[in-house]
Structures are given as C-alpha cells and as structure tokens.
mmCIF file of C-alpha atoms in Angstrom:
data_model
loop_
_atom_site.group_PDB
_atom_site.id
_atom_site.type_symbol
_atom_site.label_atom_id
_atom_site.label_comp_id
_atom_site.label_asym_id
_atom_site.label_seq_id
_atom_site.Cartn_x
_atom_site.Cartn_y
_atom_site.Cartn_z
ATOM 1 C CA GLY A 1 0.362 -0.001 -0.234
ATOM 2 C CA ARG A 2 0.770 3.548 0.109
ATOM 3 C CA ASN A 3 2.261 3.461 3.483
ATOM 4 C CA ASN A 4 4.646 1.002 2.221
ATOM 5 C CA VAL A 5 6.358 3.383 -0.510
ATOM 6 C CA CYS A 6 8.149 6.248 -0.389
ATOM 7 C CA TYR A 7 8.780 8.882 -3.182
ATOM 8 C CA ILE A 8 11.641 10.623 -3.032
ATOM 9 C CA HIS A 9 11.608 13.425 -6.110
ATOM 10 C CA LEU A 10 15.214 14.695 -6.973
ATOM 11 C CA THR A 11 15.434 17.885 -9.261
ATOM 12 C CA LEU A 12 17.253 20.605 -10.546
ATOM 13 C CA VAL A 13 16.907 24.129 -8.928
ATOM 14 C CA PRO A 14 19.165 26.087 -11.800
ATOM 15 C CA TYR A 15 20.943 29.233 -10.670
ATOM 16 C CA ILE A 16 20.935 31.965 -13.346
ATOM 17 C CA GLN A 17 24.143 33.709 -12.573
ATOM 18 C CA SER A 18 23.447 36.723 -14.759
ATOM 19 C CA ALA A 19 20.269 37.368 -12.952
ATOM 20 C CA GLY A 20 21.552 36.264 -9.568
ATOM 21 C CA GLU A 21 18.320 34.150 -9.504
ATOM 22 C CA ILE A 22 17.406 30.411 -8.421
ATOM 23 C CA LYS A 23 14.590 29.069 -10.783
ATOM 24 C CA THR A 24 11.913 26.995 -9.169
ATOM 25 C CA LYS A 25 9.757 26.397 -12.263
ATOM 26 C CA PRO A 26 11.213 23.122 -13.527
ATOM 27 C CA THR A 27 10.809 21.570 -10.034
ATOM 28 C CA GLN A 28 7.266 23.034 -9.978
ATOM 29 C CA HIS A 29 6.402 21.725 -13.246
ATOM 30 C CA SER A 30 8.109 18.359 -12.878
ATOM 31 C CA VAL A 31 6.383 17.847 -9.479
ATOM 32 C CA LYS A 32 2.981 18.568 -11.581
ATOM 33 C CA GLU A 33 3.899 15.930 -14.094
ATOM 34 C CA LEU A 34 4.172 13.417 -11.213
ATOM 35 C CA ARG A 35 0.965 14.124 -10.045
ATOM 36 C CA GLU A 36 -0.777 13.706 -13.623
ATOM 37 C CA ILE A 37 0.191 9.786 -12.895
ATOM 38 C CA GLY A 38 -0.952 9.492 -9.626
ATOM 39 C CA ILE A 39 2.568 9.985 -7.552
ATOM 40 C CA GLN A 40 2.787 12.535 -5.324
ATOM 41 C CA ALA A 41 6.289 13.157 -3.785
ATOM 42 C CA ASP A 42 7.088 12.854 -0.231
ATOM 43 C CA ALA A 43 10.071 14.856 -0.087
ATOM 44 C CA VAL A 44 11.718 16.856 -3.003
ATOM 45 C CA VAL A 45 15.777 16.778 -2.969
ATOM 46 C CA CYS A 46 16.682 19.957 -4.988
ATOM 47 C CA ARG A 47 20.219 19.354 -6.896
ATOM 48 C CA THR A 48 21.485 23.313 -7.027
ATOM 49 C CA ILE A 49 24.847 24.871 -6.693
ATOM 50 C CA GLN A 50 24.361 26.313 -3.327
ATOM 51 C CA PRO A 51 22.094 26.126 -0.231
ATOM 52 C CA LEU A 52 18.505 26.926 -0.956
ATOM 53 C CA PRO A 53 17.623 30.151 0.631
ATOM 54 C CA GLU A 54 14.599 29.482 3.512
ATOM 55 C CA ASP A 55 12.078 31.573 1.152
ATOM 56 C CA GLU A 56 12.702 29.488 -1.827
ATOM 57 C CA ARG A 57 11.744 26.070 0.298
ATOM 58 C CA ARG A 58 8.670 27.243 1.410
ATOM 59 C CA LYS A 59 8.075 28.610 -2.141
ATOM 60 C CA ILE A 60 8.796 25.068 -3.459
ATOM 61 C CA ALA A 61 7.105 23.176 -0.282
ATOM 62 C CA LEU A 62 3.682 25.648 -1.214
ATOM 63 C CA PHE A 63 3.743 24.682 -5.171
ATOM 64 C CA THR A 64 4.633 20.554 -4.390
ATOM 65 C CA ASN A 65 2.426 20.215 -1.775
ATOM 66 C CA VAL A 66 5.061 18.803 1.057
ATOM 67 C CA GLN A 67 6.234 19.892 4.280
ATOM 68 C CA LYS A 68 9.127 22.847 4.273
ATOM 69 C CA GLU A 69 11.080 20.586 6.023
ATOM 70 C CA ALA A 70 10.817 17.824 3.144
ATOM 71 C CA VAL A 71 12.533 19.912 0.610
ATOM 72 C CA ILE A 72 15.993 19.434 1.022
ATOM 73 C CA SER A 73 18.897 21.181 -0.624
ATOM 74 C CA ALA A 74 21.765 19.249 -2.603
ATOM 75 C CA TRP A 75 24.217 21.864 -3.346
ATOM 76 C CA ASP A 76 27.636 21.500 -4.922
ATOM 77 C CA VAL A 77 30.274 20.219 -2.517
ATOM 78 C CA GLU A 78 34.098 19.402 -2.698
ATOM 79 C CA SER A 79 33.562 15.750 -2.028
ATOM 80 C CA ILE A 80 31.023 13.454 -2.849
ATOM 81 C CA TYR A 81 31.433 11.751 0.591
ATOM 82 C CA LYS A 82 29.996 15.114 2.213
ATOM 83 C CA ILE A 83 26.627 14.573 0.649
ATOM 84 C CA PRO A 84 25.358 11.754 3.578
ATOM 85 C CA MET A 85 25.887 14.358 6.043
ATOM 86 C CA MET A 86 24.581 16.917 4.292
ATOM 87 C CA LEU A 87 21.292 14.863 3.826
ATOM 88 C CA HIS A 88 21.285 13.684 7.415
ATOM 89 C CA GLU A 89 21.568 17.312 8.489
ATOM 90 C CA GLN A 90 18.432 18.213 7.096
ATOM 91 C CA MET A 91 16.828 14.843 8.317
ATOM 92 C CA LEU A 92 16.013 13.436 4.905
ATOM 93 C CA ASP A 93 16.463 9.861 7.028
ATOM 94 C CA GLU A 94 14.220 10.396 9.591
ATOM 95 C CA ILE A 95 11.436 11.675 6.867
ATOM 96 C CA VAL A 96 11.521 8.396 5.177
ATOM 97 C CA CYS A 97 11.593 6.336 8.443
ATOM 98 C CA HIS A 98 8.677 8.281 9.606
ATOM 99 C CA LYS A 99 6.971 7.746 6.059
ATOM 100 C CA LEU A 100 7.583 3.789 6.368
ATOM 101 C CA GLN A 101 7.012 3.635 9.996
ATOM 102 C CA ILE A 102 10.617 2.618 10.685
ATOM 103 C CA LEU A 103 11.599 2.568 14.126
ATOM 104 C CA ALA A 104 15.209 3.475 13.602
ATOM 105 C CA ARG A 105 18.241 4.257 15.998
ATOM 106 C CA ALA A 106 19.873 7.550 15.581
ATOM 107 C CA ALA A 107 22.437 7.222 12.430
ATOM 108 C CA ASP A 108 25.759 7.035 13.142
ATOM 109 C CA LEU A 109 28.075 9.279 10.823
ATOM 110 C CA SER A 110 31.047 9.398 12.723
ATOM 111 C CA GLU A 111 33.047 7.020 10.404
ATOM 112 C CA TRP A 112 31.773 9.435 7.420
ATOM 113 C CA LYS A 113 33.224 12.274 9.321
ATOM 114 C CA LYS A 114 36.253 10.864 9.833
ATOM 115 C CA ILE A 115 36.394 9.940 5.687
ATOM 116 C CA VAL A 116 35.443 13.821 5.135
ATOM 117 C CA HIS A 117 38.013 15.128 8.036
ATOM 118 C CA THR A 118 41.160 12.917 6.280
ATOM 119 C CA GLN A 119 40.188 14.155 2.604
ATOM 120 C CA GLU A 120 40.473 17.908 3.990
ATOM 121 C CA HIS A 121 43.106 17.736 6.535
ATOM 122 C CA PRO A 122 45.606 15.271 5.312
ATOM 123 C CA GLU A 123 48.845 14.806 7.001
ATOM 124 C CA HIS A 124 50.748 13.294 3.637
ATOM 125 C CA GLU A 125 51.001 14.153 0.183
ATOM 126 C CA VAL A 126 51.798 12.255 -3.241
ATOM 127 C CA ASP A 127 52.231 13.019 -6.769
ATOM 128 C CA VAL A 128 50.821 9.642 -9.200
ATOM 129 C CA ALA A 129 51.346 9.508 -12.855
ATOM 130 C CA PHE A 130 48.122 8.165 -14.212
ATOM 131 C CA VAL A 131 49.036 7.488 -17.694
ATOM 132 C CA GLY A 132 46.638 7.061 -20.197
ATOM 133 C CA LYS A 133 45.296 7.587 -23.582
ATOM 134 C CA TYR A 134 41.859 9.299 -22.503
ATOM 135 C CA VAL A 135 43.136 11.485 -20.065
ATOM 136 C CA ASP A 136 40.770 14.815 -21.637
ATOM 137 C CA LEU A 137 37.873 12.755 -20.287
ATOM 138 C CA GLN A 138 39.095 11.671 -17.036
ATOM 139 C CA ASP A 139 35.341 10.520 -15.759
ATOM 140 C CA SER A 140 36.646 7.206 -18.312
ATOM 141 C CA TYR A 141 38.930 6.057 -15.090
ATOM 142 C CA LYS A 142 36.295 6.974 -12.746
ATOM 143 C CA SER A 143 36.932 3.832 -10.167
ATOM 144 C CA LEU A 144 40.261 3.841 -10.308
ATOM 145 C CA ASN A 145 40.573 8.006 -9.678
ATOM 146 C CA GLU A 146 38.225 7.032 -6.391
ATOM 147 C CA ALA A 147 40.423 3.560 -5.584
ATOM 148 C CA LEU A 148 43.290 6.054 -5.466
ATOM 149 C CA ARG A 149 41.517 8.506 -3.228
ATOM 150 C CA HIS A 150 39.951 6.140 -0.901
ATOM 151 C CA ALA A 151 43.833 4.665 -0.506
ATOM 152 C CA GLY A 152 44.515 8.239 0.378
ATOM 153 C CA ILE A 153 42.297 8.049 2.842
ATOM 154 C CA HIS A 154 43.647 5.086 4.639
ATOM 155 C CA THR A 155 46.944 6.443 4.472
ATOM 156 C CA ASN A 156 46.212 9.894 5.382
ATOM 157 C CA SER A 157 47.300 11.555 2.330
ATOM 158 C CA LYS A 158 46.592 13.824 -0.320
ATOM 159 C CA VAL A 159 46.832 11.780 -3.536
ATOM 160 C CA ASN A 160 47.567 14.273 -6.329
ATOM 161 C CA ILE A 161 46.628 12.374 -9.881
ATOM 162 C CA HIS A 162 48.381 13.906 -12.751
ATOM 163 C CA TYR A 163 47.371 12.489 -15.987
ATOM 164 C CA VAL A 164 49.616 11.821 -18.530
ATOM 165 C CA ASP A 165 48.851 11.307 -22.183
ATOM 166 C CA SER A 166 50.628 8.050 -23.094
ATOM 167 C CA GLU A 167 50.954 9.783 -26.878
ATOM 168 C CA GLU A 168 52.848 12.816 -25.563
ATOM 169 C CA LEU A 169 55.335 10.308 -23.942
ATOM 170 C CA GLU A 170 55.751 8.544 -27.347
ATOM 171 C CA LYS A 171 57.684 11.797 -28.617
ATOM 172 C CA GLY A 172 60.408 10.835 -25.848
ATOM 173 C CA ASN A 173 59.331 13.652 -23.217
ATOM 174 C CA SER A 174 59.695 12.124 -19.632
ATOM 175 C CA VAL A 175 59.749 15.109 -17.778
ATOM 176 C CA PRO A 176 56.096 14.368 -16.563
ATOM 177 C CA LEU A 177 57.144 11.593 -15.130
ATOM 178 C CA GLU A 178 60.430 12.829 -13.387
ATOM 179 C CA LYS A 179 59.133 14.280 -9.960
ATOM 180 C CA MET A 180 56.087 11.785 -9.761
ATOM 181 C CA ASP A 181 56.129 9.446 -6.551
ATOM 182 C CA ALA A 182 54.778 6.522 -8.671
ATOM 183 C CA ILE A 183 52.994 5.926 -11.882
ATOM 184 C CA LEU A 184 49.725 3.909 -12.692
ATOM 185 C CA VAL A 185 49.189 2.550 -16.245
ATOM 186 C CA PRO A 186 45.541 1.610 -16.715
ATOM 187 C CA GLY A 187 43.522 -1.277 -18.142
ATOM 188 C CA GLY A 188 42.303 -0.144 -22.017
ATOM 189 C CA PHE A 189 42.318 -1.488 -26.070
ATOM 190 C CA GLY A 190 43.739 -0.751 -28.913
ATOM 191 C CA LYS A 191 47.414 0.137 -30.045
ATOM 192 C CA ARG A 192 47.015 3.945 -29.635
ATOM 193 C CA GLY A 193 49.244 5.108 -26.759
ATOM 194 C CA THR A 194 50.925 1.883 -26.191
ATOM 195 C CA GLU A 195 54.524 2.287 -26.628
ATOM 196 C CA GLY A 196 53.906 5.679 -24.489
ATOM 197 C CA LYS A 197 52.977 3.658 -21.673
ATOM 198 C CA MET A 198 55.904 1.004 -21.889
ATOM 199 C CA ARG A 199 58.123 4.345 -21.917
ATOM 200 C CA ALA A 200 56.444 5.207 -18.588
ATOM 201 C CA ILE A 201 56.548 1.625 -17.097
ATOM 202 C CA ARG A 202 60.607 1.125 -18.288
ATOM 203 C CA PHE A 203 61.069 4.689 -16.836
ATOM 204 C CA ALA A 204 59.467 3.144 -13.557
ATOM 205 C CA ARG A 205 61.428 -0.007 -13.555
ATOM 206 C CA GLU A 206 64.899 1.523 -14.182
ATOM 207 C CA ASN A 207 64.572 4.339 -11.855
ATOM 208 C CA GLY A 208 62.581 2.593 -8.934
ATOM 209 C CA VAL A 209 59.598 4.382 -8.656
ATOM 210 C CA PRO A 210 56.617 2.454 -7.554
ATOM 211 C CA TYR A 211 54.599 0.878 -10.560
ATOM 212 C CA LEU A 212 51.052 -0.303 -10.708
ATOM 213 C CA GLY A 213 49.762 -1.823 -13.590
ATOM 214 C CA ILE A 214 46.339 -2.753 -14.014
ATOM 215 C CA CYS A 215 45.150 -5.467 -16.738
ATOM 216 C CA LEU A 216 46.432 -3.793 -19.878
ATOM 217 C CA GLY A 217 48.949 -2.157 -17.698
ATOM 218 C CA MET A 218 50.454 -5.503 -16.305
ATOM 219 C CA GLN A 219 50.325 -7.135 -20.021
ATOM 220 C CA LEU A 220 52.634 -4.043 -21.409
ATOM 221 C CA ALA A 221 54.956 -4.059 -18.409
ATOM 222 C CA THR A 222 55.462 -7.914 -19.247
ATOM 223 C CA VAL A 223 55.978 -6.493 -23.094
ATOM 224 C CA GLU A 224 58.634 -3.834 -21.757
ATOM 225 C CA PHE A 225 60.421 -6.545 -19.707
ATOM 226 C CA ALA A 226 60.810 -9.321 -22.551
ATOM 227 C CA ARG A 227 61.793 -6.596 -24.917
ATOM 228 C CA ASN A 228 64.249 -4.579 -22.570
ATOM 229 C CA VAL A 229 65.327 -6.952 -20.330
ATOM 230 C CA CYS A 230 65.492 -10.367 -22.335
ATOM 231 C CA GLY A 231 66.360 -8.817 -25.005
ATOM 232 C CA LEU A 232 63.334 -10.317 -27.247
ATOM 233 C CA THR A 233 63.056 -8.106 -30.201
ATOM 234 C CA GLY A 234 59.829 -7.117 -31.392
ATOM 235 C CA ALA A 235 58.143 -8.761 -28.485
ATOM 236 C CA ASN A 236 54.571 -7.669 -28.138
ATOM 237 C CA SER A 237 50.748 -8.376 -27.394
ATOM 238 C CA THR A 238 48.984 -10.216 -30.716
ATOM 239 C CA GLU A 239 46.316 -7.307 -30.255
ATOM 240 C CA PHE A 240 48.793 -4.387 -31.437
ATOM 241 C CA ASP A 241 50.873 -6.297 -33.406
ATOM 242 C CA PRO A 242 49.153 -9.860 -35.059
ATOM 243 C CA ASP A 243 52.716 -10.897 -36.728
ATOM 244 C CA THR A 244 54.808 -10.029 -33.952
ATOM 245 C CA PRO A 245 57.771 -12.937 -33.491
ATOM 246 C CA HIS A 246 57.463 -13.174 -29.864
ATOM 247 C CA PRO A 247 53.710 -13.226 -29.115
ATOM 248 C CA VAL A 248 54.306 -12.511 -25.253
ATOM 249 C CA VAL A 249 50.642 -11.502 -24.816
ATOM 250 C CA ALA A 250 47.825 -12.819 -26.727
ATOM 251 C CA LEU A 251 44.536 -14.513 -26.953
ATOM 252 C CA ILE A 252 44.750 -17.644 -25.461
ATOM 253 C CA THR A 253 43.453 -19.026 -29.050
ATOM 254 C CA GLU A 254 46.368 -18.275 -30.413
ATOM 255 C CA TRP A 255 49.103 -19.437 -27.612
ATOM 256 C CA LEU A 256 52.146 -21.683 -29.039
ATOM 257 C CA ASP A 257 52.321 -25.031 -26.836
ATOM 258 C CA ARG A 258 55.864 -25.920 -25.990
ATOM 259 C CA THR A 259 56.084 -27.727 -29.382
ATOM 260 C CA GLY A 260 55.201 -24.930 -30.885
ATOM 261 C CA ARG A 261 51.910 -25.688 -32.206
ATOM 262 C CA ILE A 262 48.984 -23.083 -31.723
ATOM 263 C CA GLU A 263 46.544 -24.179 -29.100
ATOM 264 C CA ARG A 264 43.142 -23.886 -30.087
ATOM 265 C CA ARG A 265 40.606 -23.267 -27.705
ATOM 266 C CA SER A 266 37.087 -22.333 -27.459
ATOM 267 C CA GLU A 267 34.789 -20.100 -25.352
ATOM 268 C CA LYS A 268 33.831 -23.303 -23.511
ATOM 269 C CA SER A 269 37.535 -24.324 -22.942
ATOM 270 C CA ASP A 270 38.390 -25.150 -19.214
ATOM 271 C CA LEU A 271 41.503 -22.777 -20.605
ATOM 272 C CA GLY A 272 39.752 -19.853 -20.526
ATOM 273 C CA GLY A 273 38.419 -19.375 -24.166
ATOM 274 C CA THR A 274 38.096 -15.607 -25.503
ATOM 275 C CA MET A 275 36.785 -13.855 -22.311
ATOM 276 C CA ARG A 276 37.342 -13.748 -18.760
ATOM 277 C CA LEU A 277 34.869 -12.166 -16.810
ATOM 278 C CA GLY A 278 33.801 -11.822 -13.344
ATOM 279 C CA SER A 279 35.306 -12.594 -10.357
ATOM 280 C CA GLN A 280 37.707 -15.383 -10.092
ATOM 281 C CA LYS A 281 39.803 -16.748 -6.537
ATOM 282 C CA CYS A 282 43.178 -17.690 -7.002
ATOM 283 C CA PRO A 283 45.935 -18.778 -4.633
ATOM 284 C CA VAL A 284 49.089 -16.478 -4.022
ATOM 285 C CA GLU A 285 52.688 -17.291 -3.589
ATOM 286 C CA PRO A 286 54.081 -17.015 -0.029
ATOM 287 C CA ASN A 287 56.878 -14.848 0.690
ATOM 288 C CA THR A 288 56.027 -12.426 -2.355
ATOM 289 C CA LEU A 289 55.096 -8.684 -2.773
ATOM 290 C CA ALA A 290 51.577 -10.226 -3.487
ATOM 291 C CA SER A 291 50.985 -12.064 -0.650
ATOM 292 C CA SER A 292 52.314 -8.889 1.634
ATOM 293 C CA VAL A 293 49.177 -7.406 -0.206
ATOM 294 C CA TYR A 294 46.823 -10.170 0.006
ATOM 295 C CA GLY A 295 47.869 -12.681 1.751
ATOM 296 C CA SER A 296 47.377 -16.627 0.821
ATOM 297 C CA GLU A 297 44.447 -15.813 -1.619
ATOM 298 C CA VAL A 298 43.395 -13.338 -4.120
ATOM 299 C CA ASN A 299 39.329 -13.054 -5.248
ATOM 300 C CA GLU A 300 38.742 -10.135 -7.889
ATOM 301 C CA ARG A 301 36.905 -9.321 -11.196
ATOM 302 C CA HIS A 302 38.038 -9.748 -14.824
ATOM 303 C CA ARG A 303 37.253 -8.352 -17.857
ATOM 304 C CA HIS A 304 39.503 -8.913 -20.536
ATOM 305 C CA ARG A 305 40.543 -11.155 -23.525
ATOM 306 C CA TYR A 306 44.280 -11.461 -23.538
ATOM 307 C CA GLU A 307 46.767 -13.257 -21.528
ATOM 308 C CA VAL A 308 50.214 -13.025 -20.522
ATOM 309 C CA ASN A 309 51.560 -16.383 -22.718
ATOM 310 C CA ASN A 310 52.573 -18.883 -20.398
ATOM 311 C CA ILE A 311 55.280 -19.962 -22.943
ATOM 312 C CA TYR A 312 57.495 -17.283 -22.104
ATOM 313 C CA VAL A 313 57.406 -17.234 -18.594
ATOM 314 C CA PRO A 314 60.412 -19.100 -17.860
ATOM 315 C CA GLN A 315 62.552 -16.787 -19.893
ATOM 316 C CA LEU A 316 60.720 -13.940 -18.419
ATOM 317 C CA GLU A 317 61.183 -15.253 -14.467
ATOM 318 C CA ALA A 318 65.310 -16.400 -15.302
ATOM 319 C CA LYS A 319 65.899 -12.819 -15.879
ATOM 320 C CA GLY A 320 64.065 -11.591 -12.349
ATOM 321 C CA TYR A 321 60.403 -11.059 -13.091
ATOM 322 C CA LYS A 322 58.019 -13.420 -11.299
ATOM 323 C CA VAL A 323 54.652 -14.748 -11.368
ATOM 324 C CA SER A 324 53.386 -14.282 -7.925
ATOM 325 C CA ALA A 325 49.832 -15.746 -8.627
ATOM 326 C CA ARG A 326 48.077 -17.837 -11.280
ATOM 327 C CA THR A 327 44.474 -19.102 -11.697
ATOM 328 C CA PRO A 328 44.313 -22.624 -10.066
ATOM 329 C CA SER A 329 42.889 -24.709 -12.982
ATOM 330 C CA GLU A 330 44.428 -23.150 -16.233
ATOM 331 C CA SER A 331 47.714 -21.503 -14.448
ATOM 332 C CA LEU A 332 47.044 -18.241 -16.148
ATOM 333 C CA PRO A 333 49.177 -15.601 -14.826
ATOM 334 C CA GLU A 334 47.306 -13.292 -12.177
ATOM 335 C CA ILE A 335 50.088 -11.055 -11.001
ATOM 336 C CA MET A 336 53.579 -10.313 -11.787
ATOM 337 C CA GLU A 337 55.894 -8.437 -9.698
ATOM 338 C CA LEU A 338 59.740 -7.384 -9.745
ATOM 339 C CA PRO A 339 61.436 -8.750 -6.913
ATOM 340 C CA GLY A 340 64.220 -6.201 -5.604
ATOM 341 C CA HIS A 341 62.392 -3.035 -7.110
ATOM 342 C CA PRO A 342 60.564 -0.988 -3.960
ATOM 343 C CA PHE A 343 56.879 -1.680 -6.089
ATOM 344 C CA PHE A 344 56.557 -3.270 -8.944
ATOM 345 C CA MET A 345 53.323 -5.218 -9.412
ATOM 346 C CA GLY A 346 50.746 -5.506 -12.247
ATOM 347 C CA VAL A 347 47.668 -7.638 -11.865
ATOM 348 C CA GLN A 348 45.349 -9.026 -14.770
ATOM 349 C CA PHE A 349 42.062 -7.922 -13.010
ATOM 350 C CA HIS A 350 40.376 -4.759 -11.680
ATOM 351 C CA PRO A 351 40.838 -4.063 -8.115
ATOM 352 C CA GLU A 352 39.456 -0.703 -8.411
ATOM 353 C CA PHE A 353 35.831 -2.052 -8.950
ATOM 354 C CA THR A 354 35.921 -3.457 -5.064
ATOM 355 C CA SER A 355 37.371 -0.312 -3.088
ATOM 356 C CA THR A 356 35.178 1.698 -0.986
ATOM 357 C CA PRO A 357 35.698 4.602 1.036
ATOM 358 C CA ARG A 358 35.038 3.184 4.070
ATOM 359 C CA HIS A 359 37.852 0.404 3.601
ATOM 360 C CA GLY A 360 39.653 1.428 0.405
ATOM 361 C CA HIS A 361 41.627 -1.679 -1.296
ATOM 362 C CA PRO A 362 44.653 -3.371 0.329
ATOM 363 C CA LEU A 363 46.460 -3.075 -3.437
ATOM 364 C CA PHE A 364 45.567 0.445 -3.729
ATOM 365 C CA LYS A 365 46.899 1.409 0.099
ATOM 366 C CA ALA A 366 50.465 -0.185 -0.342
ATOM 367 C CA PHE A 367 50.328 1.445 -3.665
ATOM 368 C CA ILE A 368 50.159 4.567 -1.874
ATOM 369 C CA SER A 369 52.481 3.691 0.803
ATOM 370 C CA ALA A 370 54.709 2.629 -1.701
ATOM 371 C CA ALA A 371 54.694 6.300 -3.350
ATOM 372 C CA LEU A 372 55.141 7.919 0.335
ATOM 373 C CA ARG A 373 58.110 5.792 0.844
ATOM 374 C CA HIS A 374 59.328 6.734 -2.426
ATOM 375 C CA ARG A 375 58.726 10.498 -1.561
ATOM 376 C CA ALA A 376 60.536 10.759 1.700
ATOM 377 C CA ALA A 377 63.493 8.332 0.225
ATOM 378 C CA SER A 378 63.239 11.124 -2.313
ATOM 379 C CA LYS A 379 63.599 14.438 -0.027
ATOM 380 C CA LEU A 380 66.350 12.757 2.168
ATOM 381 C CA ARG A 381 68.236 12.271 -0.941
ATOM 382 C CA VAL A 382 67.980 16.133 -2.005
ATOM 383 C CA VAL A 383 68.842 17.144 1.644
ATOM 384 C CA ALA A 384 71.748 14.877 1.136
ATOM 385 C CA ALA A 385 72.943 16.461 -1.971
#
C-alpha cells in the first residue's frame, strides 16, 4: 500500500548567474507531471549549486504540496563523501523512516566524518602519474580515480593525480614522470598510446619508482620487460601486432604450446576461451609482494581477452620477473612483480571495482604507501646532496 512506499523526487533547481536568481519553475513543473500520473512526492531533493534560501524552500513546498522540512537542499560540495552528512543534517533519513513507519536508531555518521576530515586535512601528500590515452575525459577512469583517493584516505594522504597522455610520452619526453612518486598504467585496449605507456613503465622500472599496472598495464609491463631485459626484439601483444615474432601477450586461442603448435581453445574450454569475465579466486605465492598485499588468496573481478603467454614465463622469470599468482585450473598469470624493486606489480584483474571509501583496497593502499616511501626517500636524497 501507499504507506509502504516513499517517493523522493530529485529535481534540478538552476541558478541563473547573470540574474542572480534561483529558478524553481522546473521543479514545480516536474512535480505537476508526477501528480498527473498519480505520484505525490514525500520529499523533494533540490540539486543546486548553493544552499536554498528559506523563502525558496517555502515556495517549493507550497507548489509541490510537501512540508517545508521535506524540501531538501543538495548543493555542490568538494567531495561526494560530504553528501550523506548534508542529507542527514536536513533530516532526510528521519523523513523516510517516519513515512515508512520505521523505528530506527539514530544514525551514526562518525565514520563518514572521519573520511571527510582526512580528505580535508591530510598529513601527507603524493604525486601519482596516471598514464593513459583518455586523459582528456578523466571520468573514463572514474573507478580508478576513486580507488586512489580511497587509498589516500586510509594512508592519511592527499593523492594528486597527474594525468599523462601516453601519446605525448612517445615523443621521448619523460619530464612529466620525473617528479612523480608513483606511476600507474590502467586497463585499456587498442594500439594507440601503448608505446608511450611502455616508456613510462620502463622509466618506473629503471628508476625505482613504484609502479602499478592494471590489466593492460600488466600486459605492457610484461612486453616491456621481454623487450628490454630479456632481449626479445619485437616482442608484443598480438592485439597490437598480430605478426610479432614473440607473442608475449596473446588471445588464449593464439598461444603456442611447448611444441610450437597453436593451441586451439573455445569459449567453453577450461583454459579460458576468448573472454574472462567476473570474479575468480586464485592462490598467491608466499613470500612475495602480492602475498604481503593479499595474503594467501586473491579474489578479484576480470574483463579481458588477452593473457600473458605461459610459454615465455620461464624466460621472464630467468631474468628476475616473477609470476606471484596463477589461476588454479588454467595456470594463467594473475599477478606479476619484480622482486628487488621498491614496488613493481601488474595485475590482470580490476581491483578498483571493489574499493570503497570506508575500507579502501589493500592493493591501492600498498601502492600509495610505496609512493609515500619513495617521496620520503627522494627528499632525503635532496637534503643529502
């Protein structure tokens, strides 16, 4: 029945800067349209750039037939994590509970307050180079951006994300990387910008800068290592060079077995098919960087078609690269790292999807912690010089 439903209407209340006026007409009109289909809002949440004046709240309440206290102002804030407190202070939670006849205890937002306080008053600061090809549209990497900021909250740090166009790095300019405390290469697809990403990876590897590669970022780290450490000239992913003499990364259907024959696999194959999608568990090698982050097991979400080619793993490991986690049934590399480097890790999965502001994610927290150590060590070197 009606008592089991609470209608909250979210509406835009534009501010006309040239006139210095807030316009409530769109809200009045949308509420009228809702009434015509039999919906009466119990609360109206007004999205605006600044808190609504009391006279505007009264006007909206009058025209929408809701109590003034149920006209909620949702204005622009620096952090989305302030919004729960904003709504709580205007008692939206109590309005909902009252409407649904729920006897609820008082909300405890102390944890949210700590999150916001840490964001606004961090004790530390790090600069992370985010090397991608969609850097002009930063929301393309929204989940990763937030995962880095979550890690900042849990390391009491302000994470300054510097978006670096990988195509610019292909021109040989490493200046955007030189003052960074860490480098991240995200997932992606397509050949454009991959050589620039590998330049960034090589810079991190050779200069001891903490590096984290996500999905494609792990694959490119493997290709870079194969080329420049293992001496496999022309090594590449078949995604970018189908005729590469060294398919270090390939579709599983394109893998060579140990006799040199192409292994034929399908979507139904136990060995992976053409797409790995969703969550999968796998054990982690003890005494590795991965085990210090995840413990004995990792369970993360995947979305990719290409894998590191197992036939090249012995050559990679002989030169110091290490597979620290494999899938249990197919033995596909899940995590690869570089022992002896301060922090160099590539993961085939997408850990950013499970990061939250309350808990962060262990991998991103470890990455930002490594960035903090690198920053501190860099300052010591400057002082010593």
